[in-house]
XYZ file of C-alpha atoms in Angstrom:
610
model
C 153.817 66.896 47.433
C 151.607 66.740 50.222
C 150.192 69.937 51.838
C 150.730 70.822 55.255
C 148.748 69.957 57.686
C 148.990 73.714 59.184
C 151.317 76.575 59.315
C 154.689 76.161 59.793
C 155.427 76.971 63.790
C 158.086 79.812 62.965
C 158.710 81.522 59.609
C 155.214 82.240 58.000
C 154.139 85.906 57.029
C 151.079 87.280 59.031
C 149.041 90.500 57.962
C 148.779 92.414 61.109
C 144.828 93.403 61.620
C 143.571 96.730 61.200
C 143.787 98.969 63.934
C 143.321 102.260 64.975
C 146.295 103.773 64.232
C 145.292 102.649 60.199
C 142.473 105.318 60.558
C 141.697 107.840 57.724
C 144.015 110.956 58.020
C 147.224 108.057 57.991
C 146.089 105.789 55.001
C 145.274 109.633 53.317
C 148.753 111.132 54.138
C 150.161 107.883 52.499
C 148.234 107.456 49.738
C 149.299 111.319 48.967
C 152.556 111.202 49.612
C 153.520 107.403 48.090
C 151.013 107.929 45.276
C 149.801 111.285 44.268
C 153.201 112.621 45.175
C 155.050 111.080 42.276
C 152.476 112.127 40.049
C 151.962 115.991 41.339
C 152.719 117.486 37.697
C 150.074 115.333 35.827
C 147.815 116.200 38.923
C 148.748 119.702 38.246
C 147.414 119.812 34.996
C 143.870 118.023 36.332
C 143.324 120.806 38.295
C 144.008 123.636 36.121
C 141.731 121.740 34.012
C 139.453 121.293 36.717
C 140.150 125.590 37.494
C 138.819 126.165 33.677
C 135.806 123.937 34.279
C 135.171 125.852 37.438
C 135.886 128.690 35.463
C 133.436 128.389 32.870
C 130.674 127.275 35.135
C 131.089 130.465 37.442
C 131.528 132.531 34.600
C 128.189 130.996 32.483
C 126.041 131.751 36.197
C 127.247 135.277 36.302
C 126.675 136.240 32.340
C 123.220 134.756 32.701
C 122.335 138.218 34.875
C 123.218 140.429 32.118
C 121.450 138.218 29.589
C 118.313 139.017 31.774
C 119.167 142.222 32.024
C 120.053 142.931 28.044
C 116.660 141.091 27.520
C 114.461 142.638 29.697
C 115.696 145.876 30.642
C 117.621 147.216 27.843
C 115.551 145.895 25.153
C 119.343 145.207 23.574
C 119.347 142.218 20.755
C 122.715 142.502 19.984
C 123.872 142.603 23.404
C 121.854 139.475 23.763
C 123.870 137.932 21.061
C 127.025 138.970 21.912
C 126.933 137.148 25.285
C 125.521 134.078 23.828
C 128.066 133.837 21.723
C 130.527 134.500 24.726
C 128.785 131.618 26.526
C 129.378 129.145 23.806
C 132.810 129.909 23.421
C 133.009 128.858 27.539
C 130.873 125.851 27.124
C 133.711 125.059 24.584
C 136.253 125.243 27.037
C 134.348 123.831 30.129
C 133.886 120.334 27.506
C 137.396 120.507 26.447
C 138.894 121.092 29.628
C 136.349 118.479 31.100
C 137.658 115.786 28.366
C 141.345 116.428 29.243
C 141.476 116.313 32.729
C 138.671 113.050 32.636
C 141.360 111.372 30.060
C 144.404 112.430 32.536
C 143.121 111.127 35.787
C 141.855 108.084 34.325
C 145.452 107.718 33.181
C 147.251 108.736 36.048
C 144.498 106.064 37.883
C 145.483 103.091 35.706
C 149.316 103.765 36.593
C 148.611 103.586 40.725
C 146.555 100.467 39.935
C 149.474 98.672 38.113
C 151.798 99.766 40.689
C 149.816 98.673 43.499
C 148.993 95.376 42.035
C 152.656 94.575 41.280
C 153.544 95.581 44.598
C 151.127 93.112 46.267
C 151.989 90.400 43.587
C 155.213 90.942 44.402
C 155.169 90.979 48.070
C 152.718 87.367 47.870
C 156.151 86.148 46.036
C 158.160 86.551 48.987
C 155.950 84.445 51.126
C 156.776 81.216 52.258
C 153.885 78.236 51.907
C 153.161 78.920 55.169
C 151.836 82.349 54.620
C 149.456 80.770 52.141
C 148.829 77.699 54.174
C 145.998 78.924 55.878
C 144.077 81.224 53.499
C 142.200 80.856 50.081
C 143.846 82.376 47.032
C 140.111 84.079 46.709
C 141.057 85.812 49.567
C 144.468 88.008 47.294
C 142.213 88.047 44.025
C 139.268 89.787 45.893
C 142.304 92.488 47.913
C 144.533 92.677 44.662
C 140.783 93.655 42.903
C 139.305 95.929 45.247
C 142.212 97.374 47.150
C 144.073 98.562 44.227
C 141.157 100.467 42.832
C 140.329 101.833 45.667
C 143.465 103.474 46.152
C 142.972 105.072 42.426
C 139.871 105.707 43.428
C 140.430 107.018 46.480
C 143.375 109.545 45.480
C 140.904 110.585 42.026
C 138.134 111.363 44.889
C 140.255 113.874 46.439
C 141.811 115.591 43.600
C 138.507 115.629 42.094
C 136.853 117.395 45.038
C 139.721 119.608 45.450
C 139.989 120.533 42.176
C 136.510 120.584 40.258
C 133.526 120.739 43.397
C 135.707 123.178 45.747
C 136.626 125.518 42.930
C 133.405 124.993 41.319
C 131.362 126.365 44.695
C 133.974 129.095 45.317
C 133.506 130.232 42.014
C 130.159 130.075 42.223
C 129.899 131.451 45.649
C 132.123 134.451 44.350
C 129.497 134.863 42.059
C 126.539 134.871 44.639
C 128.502 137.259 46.724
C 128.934 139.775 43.930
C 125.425 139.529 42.759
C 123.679 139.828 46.615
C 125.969 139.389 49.853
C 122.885 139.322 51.846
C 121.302 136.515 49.775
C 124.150 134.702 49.896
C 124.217 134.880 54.161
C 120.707 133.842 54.103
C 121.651 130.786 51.522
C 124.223 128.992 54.138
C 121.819 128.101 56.583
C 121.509 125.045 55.298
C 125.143 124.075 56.452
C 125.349 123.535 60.061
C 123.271 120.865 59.922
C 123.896 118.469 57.202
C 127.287 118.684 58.482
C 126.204 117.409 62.035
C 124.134 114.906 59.723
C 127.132 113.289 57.837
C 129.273 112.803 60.643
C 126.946 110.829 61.799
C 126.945 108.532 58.985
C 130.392 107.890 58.834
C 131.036 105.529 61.095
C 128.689 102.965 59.814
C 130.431 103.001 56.519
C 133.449 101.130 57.711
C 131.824 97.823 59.096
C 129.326 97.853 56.258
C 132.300 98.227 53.252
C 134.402 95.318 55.096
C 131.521 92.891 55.260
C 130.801 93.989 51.558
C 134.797 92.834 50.658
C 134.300 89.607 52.945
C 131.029 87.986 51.461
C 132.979 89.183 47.836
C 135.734 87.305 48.604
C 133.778 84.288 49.781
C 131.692 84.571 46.518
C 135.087 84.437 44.490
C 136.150 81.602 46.184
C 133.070 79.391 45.886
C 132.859 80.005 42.622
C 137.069 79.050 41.807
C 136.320 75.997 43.813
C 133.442 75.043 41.520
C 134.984 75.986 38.776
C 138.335 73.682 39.599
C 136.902 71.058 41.132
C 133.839 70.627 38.987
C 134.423 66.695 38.628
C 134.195 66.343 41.898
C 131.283 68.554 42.117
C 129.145 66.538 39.492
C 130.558 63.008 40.188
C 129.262 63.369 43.927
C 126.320 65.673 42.765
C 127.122 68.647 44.732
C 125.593 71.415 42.433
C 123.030 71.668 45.611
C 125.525 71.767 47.833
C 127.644 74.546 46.015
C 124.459 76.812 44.930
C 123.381 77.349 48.864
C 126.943 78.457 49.278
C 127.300 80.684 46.646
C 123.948 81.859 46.925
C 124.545 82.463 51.399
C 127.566 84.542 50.141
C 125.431 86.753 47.299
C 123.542 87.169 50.049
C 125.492 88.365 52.176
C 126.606 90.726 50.012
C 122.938 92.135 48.556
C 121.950 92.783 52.047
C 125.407 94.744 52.719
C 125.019 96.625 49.557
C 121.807 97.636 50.199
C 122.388 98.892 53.700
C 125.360 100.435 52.060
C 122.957 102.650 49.714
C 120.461 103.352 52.555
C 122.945 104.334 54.922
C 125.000 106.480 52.395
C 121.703 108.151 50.866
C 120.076 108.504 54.828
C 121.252 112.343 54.471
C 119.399 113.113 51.000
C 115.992 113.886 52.137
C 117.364 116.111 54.551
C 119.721 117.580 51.852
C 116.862 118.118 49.214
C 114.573 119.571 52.026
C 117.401 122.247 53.414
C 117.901 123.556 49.981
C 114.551 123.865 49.185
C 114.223 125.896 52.033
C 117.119 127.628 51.252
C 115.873 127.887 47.607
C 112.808 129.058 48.884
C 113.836 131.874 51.289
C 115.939 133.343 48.220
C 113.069 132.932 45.883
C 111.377 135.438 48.202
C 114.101 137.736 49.557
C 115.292 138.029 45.932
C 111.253 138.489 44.519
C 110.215 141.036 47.442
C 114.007 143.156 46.334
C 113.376 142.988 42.241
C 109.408 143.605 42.497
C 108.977 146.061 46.054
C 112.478 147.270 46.029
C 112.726 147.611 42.230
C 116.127 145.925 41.768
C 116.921 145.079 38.321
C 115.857 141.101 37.819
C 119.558 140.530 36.401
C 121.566 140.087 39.506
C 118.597 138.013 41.274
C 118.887 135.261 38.251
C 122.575 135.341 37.938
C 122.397 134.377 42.191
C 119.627 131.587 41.529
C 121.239 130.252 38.811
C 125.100 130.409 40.823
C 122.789 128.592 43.628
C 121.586 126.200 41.668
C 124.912 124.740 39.633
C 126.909 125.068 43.235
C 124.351 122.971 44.677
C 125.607 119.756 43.163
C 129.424 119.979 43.667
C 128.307 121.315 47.578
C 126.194 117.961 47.996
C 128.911 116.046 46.925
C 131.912 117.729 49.174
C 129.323 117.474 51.802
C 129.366 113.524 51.686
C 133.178 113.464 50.696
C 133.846 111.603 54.029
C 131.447 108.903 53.595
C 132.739 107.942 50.357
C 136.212 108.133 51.407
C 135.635 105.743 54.393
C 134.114 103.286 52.318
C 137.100 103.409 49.778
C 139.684 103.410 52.686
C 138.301 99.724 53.820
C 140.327 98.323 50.563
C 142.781 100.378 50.490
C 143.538 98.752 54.305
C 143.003 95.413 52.612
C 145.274 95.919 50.101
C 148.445 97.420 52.443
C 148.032 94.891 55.090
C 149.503 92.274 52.565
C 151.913 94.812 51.110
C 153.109 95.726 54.736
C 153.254 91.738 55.734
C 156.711 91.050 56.764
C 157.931 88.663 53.953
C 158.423 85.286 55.074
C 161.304 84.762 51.955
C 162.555 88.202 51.583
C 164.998 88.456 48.741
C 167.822 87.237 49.647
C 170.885 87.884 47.033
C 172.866 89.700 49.636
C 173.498 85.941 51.267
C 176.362 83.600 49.997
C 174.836 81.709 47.276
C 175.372 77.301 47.226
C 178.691 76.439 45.315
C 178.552 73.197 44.137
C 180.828 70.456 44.295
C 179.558 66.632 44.600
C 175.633 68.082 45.260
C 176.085 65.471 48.594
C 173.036 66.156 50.387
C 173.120 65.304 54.429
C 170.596 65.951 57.309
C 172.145 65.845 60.675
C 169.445 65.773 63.550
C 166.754 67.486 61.059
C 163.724 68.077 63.644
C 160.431 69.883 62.345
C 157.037 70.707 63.232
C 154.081 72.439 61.147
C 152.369 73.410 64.164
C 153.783 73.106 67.701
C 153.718 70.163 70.114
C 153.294 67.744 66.831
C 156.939 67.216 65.538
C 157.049 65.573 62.065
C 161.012 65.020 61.852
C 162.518 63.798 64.886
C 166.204 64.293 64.897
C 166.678 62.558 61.745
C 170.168 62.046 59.832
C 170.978 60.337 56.328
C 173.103 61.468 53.433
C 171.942 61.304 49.571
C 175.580 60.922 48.060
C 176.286 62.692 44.935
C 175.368 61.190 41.401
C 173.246 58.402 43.430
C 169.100 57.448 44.028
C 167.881 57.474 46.836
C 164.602 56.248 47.857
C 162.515 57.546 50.796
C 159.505 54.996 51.466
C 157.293 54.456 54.046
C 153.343 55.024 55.625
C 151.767 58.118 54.661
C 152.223 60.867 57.036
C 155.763 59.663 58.026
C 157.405 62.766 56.931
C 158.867 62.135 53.481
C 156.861 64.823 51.544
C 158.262 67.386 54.393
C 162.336 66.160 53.943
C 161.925 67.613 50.227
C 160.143 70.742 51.921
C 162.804 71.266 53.789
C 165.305 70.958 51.271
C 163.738 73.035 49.114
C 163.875 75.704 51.847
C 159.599 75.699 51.651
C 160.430 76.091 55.426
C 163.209 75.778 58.007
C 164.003 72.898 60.375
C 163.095 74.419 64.111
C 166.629 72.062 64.933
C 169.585 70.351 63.124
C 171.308 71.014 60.088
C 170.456 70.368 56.278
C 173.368 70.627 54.361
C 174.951 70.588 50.407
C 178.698 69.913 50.060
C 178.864 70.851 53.617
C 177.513 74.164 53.455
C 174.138 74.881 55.568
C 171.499 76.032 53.840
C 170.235 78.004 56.388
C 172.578 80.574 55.517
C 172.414 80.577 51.850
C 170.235 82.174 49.418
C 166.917 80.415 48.755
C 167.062 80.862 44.662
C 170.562 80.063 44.625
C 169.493 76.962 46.099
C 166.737 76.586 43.854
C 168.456 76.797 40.589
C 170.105 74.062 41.531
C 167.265 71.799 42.472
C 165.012 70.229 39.653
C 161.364 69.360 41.481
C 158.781 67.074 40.274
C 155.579 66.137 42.059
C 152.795 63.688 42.284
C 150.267 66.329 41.510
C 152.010 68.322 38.522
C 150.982 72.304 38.242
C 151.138 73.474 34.584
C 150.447 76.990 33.679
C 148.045 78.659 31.232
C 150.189 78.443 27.742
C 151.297 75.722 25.274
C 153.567 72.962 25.833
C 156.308 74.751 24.660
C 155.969 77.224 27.285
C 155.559 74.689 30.170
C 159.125 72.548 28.789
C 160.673 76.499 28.757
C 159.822 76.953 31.991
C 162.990 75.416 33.461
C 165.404 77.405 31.512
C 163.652 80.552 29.711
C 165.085 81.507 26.438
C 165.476 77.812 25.414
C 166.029 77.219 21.517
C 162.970 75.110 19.842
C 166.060 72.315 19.645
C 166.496 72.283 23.107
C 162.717 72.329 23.831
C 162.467 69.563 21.526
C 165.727 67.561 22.662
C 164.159 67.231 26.248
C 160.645 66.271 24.968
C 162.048 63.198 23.219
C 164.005 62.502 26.156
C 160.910 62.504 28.392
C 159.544 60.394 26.031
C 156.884 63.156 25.623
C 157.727 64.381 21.539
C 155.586 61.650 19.988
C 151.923 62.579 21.855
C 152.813 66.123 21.360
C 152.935 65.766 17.813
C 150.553 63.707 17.421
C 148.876 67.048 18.443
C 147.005 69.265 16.067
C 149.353 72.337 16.722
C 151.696 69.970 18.397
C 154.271 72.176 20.716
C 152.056 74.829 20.562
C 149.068 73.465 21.720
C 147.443 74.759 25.199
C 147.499 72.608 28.442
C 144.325 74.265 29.245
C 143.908 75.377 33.107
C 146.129 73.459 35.352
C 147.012 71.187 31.962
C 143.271 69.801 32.248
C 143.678 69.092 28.562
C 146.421 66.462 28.774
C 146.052 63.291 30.564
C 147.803 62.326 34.217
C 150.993 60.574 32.559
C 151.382 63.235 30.075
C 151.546 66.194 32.602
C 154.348 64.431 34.053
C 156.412 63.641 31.246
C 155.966 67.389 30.553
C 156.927 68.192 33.937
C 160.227 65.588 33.441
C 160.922 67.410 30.842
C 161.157 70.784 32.346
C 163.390 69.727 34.843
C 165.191 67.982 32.178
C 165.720 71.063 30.616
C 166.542 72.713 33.995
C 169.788 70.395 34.020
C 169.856 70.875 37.801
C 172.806 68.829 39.473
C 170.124 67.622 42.383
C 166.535 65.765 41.329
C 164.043 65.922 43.291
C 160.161 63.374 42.787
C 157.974 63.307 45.280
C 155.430 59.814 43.910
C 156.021 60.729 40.585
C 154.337 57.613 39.510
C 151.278 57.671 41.665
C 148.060 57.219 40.164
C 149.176 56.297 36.526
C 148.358 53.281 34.883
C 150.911 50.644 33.962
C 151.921 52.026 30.491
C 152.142 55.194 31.400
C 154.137 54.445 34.458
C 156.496 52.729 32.081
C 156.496 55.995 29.997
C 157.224 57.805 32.656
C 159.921 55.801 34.828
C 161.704 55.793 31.498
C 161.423 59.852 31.418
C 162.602 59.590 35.183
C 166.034 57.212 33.992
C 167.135 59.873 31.832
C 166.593 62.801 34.053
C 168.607 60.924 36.493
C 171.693 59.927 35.001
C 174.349 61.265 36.824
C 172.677 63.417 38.807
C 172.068 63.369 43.098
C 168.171 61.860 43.415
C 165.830 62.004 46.344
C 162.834 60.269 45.131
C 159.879 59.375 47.286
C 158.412 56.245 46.531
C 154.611 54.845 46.649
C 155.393 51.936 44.546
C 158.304 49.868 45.970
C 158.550 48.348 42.417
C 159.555 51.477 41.195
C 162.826 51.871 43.516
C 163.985 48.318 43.476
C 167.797 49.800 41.621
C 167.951 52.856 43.795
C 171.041 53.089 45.613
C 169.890 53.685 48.917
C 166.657 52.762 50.678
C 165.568 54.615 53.402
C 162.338 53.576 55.551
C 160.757 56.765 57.124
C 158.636 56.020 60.095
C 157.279 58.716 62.439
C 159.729 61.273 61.187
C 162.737 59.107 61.953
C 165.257 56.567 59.438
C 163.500 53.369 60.717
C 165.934 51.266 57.921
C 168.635 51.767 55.342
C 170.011 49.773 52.626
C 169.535 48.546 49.151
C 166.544 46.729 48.118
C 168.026 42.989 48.416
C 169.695 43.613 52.052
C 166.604 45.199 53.457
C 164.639 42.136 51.755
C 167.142 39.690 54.123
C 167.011 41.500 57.000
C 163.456 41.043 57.116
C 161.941 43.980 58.727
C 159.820 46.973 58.147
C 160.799 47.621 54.227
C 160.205 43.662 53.919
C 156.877 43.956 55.379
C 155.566 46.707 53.159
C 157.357 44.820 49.814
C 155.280 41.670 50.900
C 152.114 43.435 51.392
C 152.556 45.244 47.936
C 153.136 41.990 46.626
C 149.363 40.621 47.990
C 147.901 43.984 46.610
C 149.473 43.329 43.495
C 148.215 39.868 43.496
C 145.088 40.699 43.954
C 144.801 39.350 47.920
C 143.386 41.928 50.394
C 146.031 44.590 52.032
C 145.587 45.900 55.663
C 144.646 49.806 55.913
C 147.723 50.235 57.936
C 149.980 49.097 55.073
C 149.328 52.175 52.626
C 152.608 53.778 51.679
């Protein structure tokens, strides 16, 4: 089938851009109440896990006063082992609490990742080829990747702040308070401005994390392209070519990641420097109250050592927005597809095709991938049940897009396309479908054995059934001449099995199918002679009895169809069977005669490809 030239001028999905109103507080209040939401009670037991680690930590800072104080001022051994032993037993907790609620949120994490990424698969399912016409599957890997982590991550972020750094600081804080309230006054100064600081910073993180995801994404695609298309790449000796690519895209994405770490560690010299002056000033208050004022040295530890363990989890709630805008860029990513309006939206709630005859008929069929260039013009034929016909013609003429269009791929812009007299405009797409078997010029097998590939058309086939079709595709006797015969791999895109093979495998799904309406679009192109004859044998057996629409590049090949139709610039030019288009003497006649020069070795004008 051949690709369209564009998208489709009505009927594609579009993302809609990001915009304002996708800012912060609304992609937070959604990922809380769509995500976390569903999950509150396992996030309830994070943060009472998260409460005991806070706990323990406060509780360690505070003990470590009267440890001084047992030590130094009582002279008191066995109060000094007493409250060691008390602060093992909460280091004991504060680790098994830490393990538990580490275990839990990487669980409840892996659960909004799968759901996310089956809700994006699933939503790229209900596209049309339109929606896909115009970007690179890099493009979903990269978003399906990074977006769904990032809403895991994203979600962990804030029940991590919320639960371990916030209670860890007000614990600790409490304990500050209780040991000196005046210390503790003299401690904040260091707030105001940081916080001035960090606002700052934020709004650089946004542009820098989406050109991170977009040179990503253009990494991921150069190197699928290579990857794919490596033939091409060595037979025309573009490893040069390929490596300035890949390497403009790695570095785009070195110099974003290292503005990303400049710009998001800008506020850490400032950081360090505030606390050491707020280290510093309670070095001295505390110092000038335990040696002038002749305070007991207990209380002054217990606050330098509360300080000291709340300064971490206070850094890191301090630059809580900056890593929450950088996570939010993929989280956008990732619900602009899942938001896209679904260009095939399920559609079981429609009346679904009842079968008769399968009579296919176009009446005034007009179409255009992209506005202002029509590729069907009003045209009108009828494939009658049970029968072949043939559509042949210049490339370009429209052929590849009358199979498009029955196939529901898109949606005729005028006219009618209709089975047994019903339109299929108004019925459901995978009712439609099921009925249809499709094979193409350029045959798509999926990672798996043969086996799987044949089972494709019917799942839950019997190994009878798998093998009944084979031999009727004329397919059984390669595969077993196979090592591991029906279960050997195709490899990626069926790269292990030759051009003639990968369509008798592909006959044989469809075989297997047992659709009432057959599909080909050039099934025969590109093989050689024998295993063209392989395969038009394959092609006579999927046929029998069965309403065929094949499109033809070898005229040979559709001599005995029923009906001939000549497609010229989207319009029936001729109809008929082979020998009365032969006597009238026209188009079809023209291109037969110029297949037979090419065939006989003479030259062939460019204009005569078909």
């Amino acid at each position: 089938m051949s690709p369209p030239r564009g998208g489709p001028a009505t009927g594609s999905g579009t993302t809609s851009p990001m915009t304002d109103r996708d800012g912060a507080p609304a992609l937070l209040r959604r990922l809380l109440t769509e995500h976390a939401l569903p999950q509150w009670r396992r996030y309830a037991v994070v943060v009472t896990l998260m409460a005991v680690v806070a706990g323990s930590t406060a509780a360690s800072a505070y003990l470590l006063g009267n440890v001084i104080n047992e030590a130094y001022v009582d002279r008191s051994f066995a109060g000094v082992v007493a409250l060691a032993g008390v602060i093992v037993a909460l280091f004991a907790a504060k680790g098994a609490a830490n393990y538990g609620q580490a275990v839990m949120l990487a669980r409840i994490g892996a659960r909004i990742v799968a759901r996310n990424q089956r809700a994006m698969f699933d939503q790229l399912l209900n596209e049309g080829l339109g929606f896909f016409a115009t970007r690179h599957s890099a493009e979903f890997l990269a978003r399906l990747s990074a977006g769904a982590n990032s809403a895991s991550f994203t979600i962990n972020l804030l029940i991590t702040a919320a639960g371990r750094d916030f209670l860890s600081v007000v614990g600790l804080v409490i304990v500050m308070v209780l040991k000196d309230p005046v210390l503790s006054l003299v401690s904040l100064i260091v707030m105001p401005p940081a916080v001035l600081v960090l606002r700052k910073l934020v709004r650089r993180m946004h542009a820098i994390a989406l050109s991170q995801f977009t040179g990503g994404a253009q990494i991921m695609e150069t190197l699928q392209e290579t990857v794919q298309g490596i033939r091409i790449v060595k037979a025309f000796t573009l490893e040069e070519r390929m490596r300035a690519k890949f390497d403009a895209s790695v570095d785009i994405v070195e110099r974003e990641s290292v503005k990303m770490a400049r710009v998001a560690n800008r506020a850490s010299p400032l950081m360090e420097t505030l606390g050491g002056i707020a280290i510093a000033l309670a070095l001295i208050y505390g110092g000038y109250r335990v040696i002038i004022g002749g305070e007991t040295p207990g209380a002054f530890f217990a606050f330098i050592a509360a300080f000291l363990l709340a300064y971490e989890p206070a850094k890191r709630l301090a630059r809580l927005n900056i890593d929450l805008s950088a996570n939010l860029v993929g989280v956008r990513l990732l619900f602009e597809i899942i938001d896209s309006v679904p260009s095939e939206p399920i559609e079981d709630g429609l009346t679904p095709l009842a079968l008769t005859q399968a009579r296919v008929e176009f009446s005034n069929v007009s179409f255009a991938y992209r506005p202002g260039e029509p590729v069907l013009k009003a045209m009108s034929f009828v494939a009658e049940p049970s029968r072949m016909t043939a559509l042949v013609g210049q490339s370009g003429g429209g052929k590849s897009t009358v199979l498009n269009l029955i196939l529901r791929f898109y949606d005729p812009q005028a006219g009618r396309i209709m089975i047994d007299g019903q339109d299929i405009s108004a019925l459901s797409r995978r009712s439609l479908r099921r009925q249809i078997a499709y094979v193409g010029q350029d045959i798509q097998l999926f990672a798996g054995s043969i086996r799987d590939n044949i089972a494709f058309g019917r799942p839950g086939a019997s190994e009878a059934e798998v093998i009944a079709v084979a031999r009727a595709a004329h397919a059984h006797d390669f595969i077993s001449s196979f090592p591991k015969g029906y279960d050997s791999p195709v490899g990626e895109h069926g790269v292990q099995l030759s051009g003639g093979q990968r369509q008798r495998i592909a006959i044989a799904c469809a075989l297997i199918k047992n659709a009432p309406i057959i599909l080909l679009d050039e099934a025969t192109a590109a093989l050689d002679s024998e295993s063209e004859r392989h395969v038009q044998e394959a092609i006579a057996e999927l046929c029998k009895g069965r309403t065929t629409i094949v499109i033809a590049h070898r005229l040979s090949t559709i001599m005995h169809a029923d009906r001939i139709l000549v497609v010229e610039a989207g319009q029936i030019a001729e109809s008929g069977r082979h020998e009365e288009l032969l006597r009238r003497g026209g188009r079809y006649a023209s291109f037969y005669r110029l297949q037979l020069q090419h065939d006989a070795g003479y030259p062939v004008p460019a204009t005569a490809a078909g």
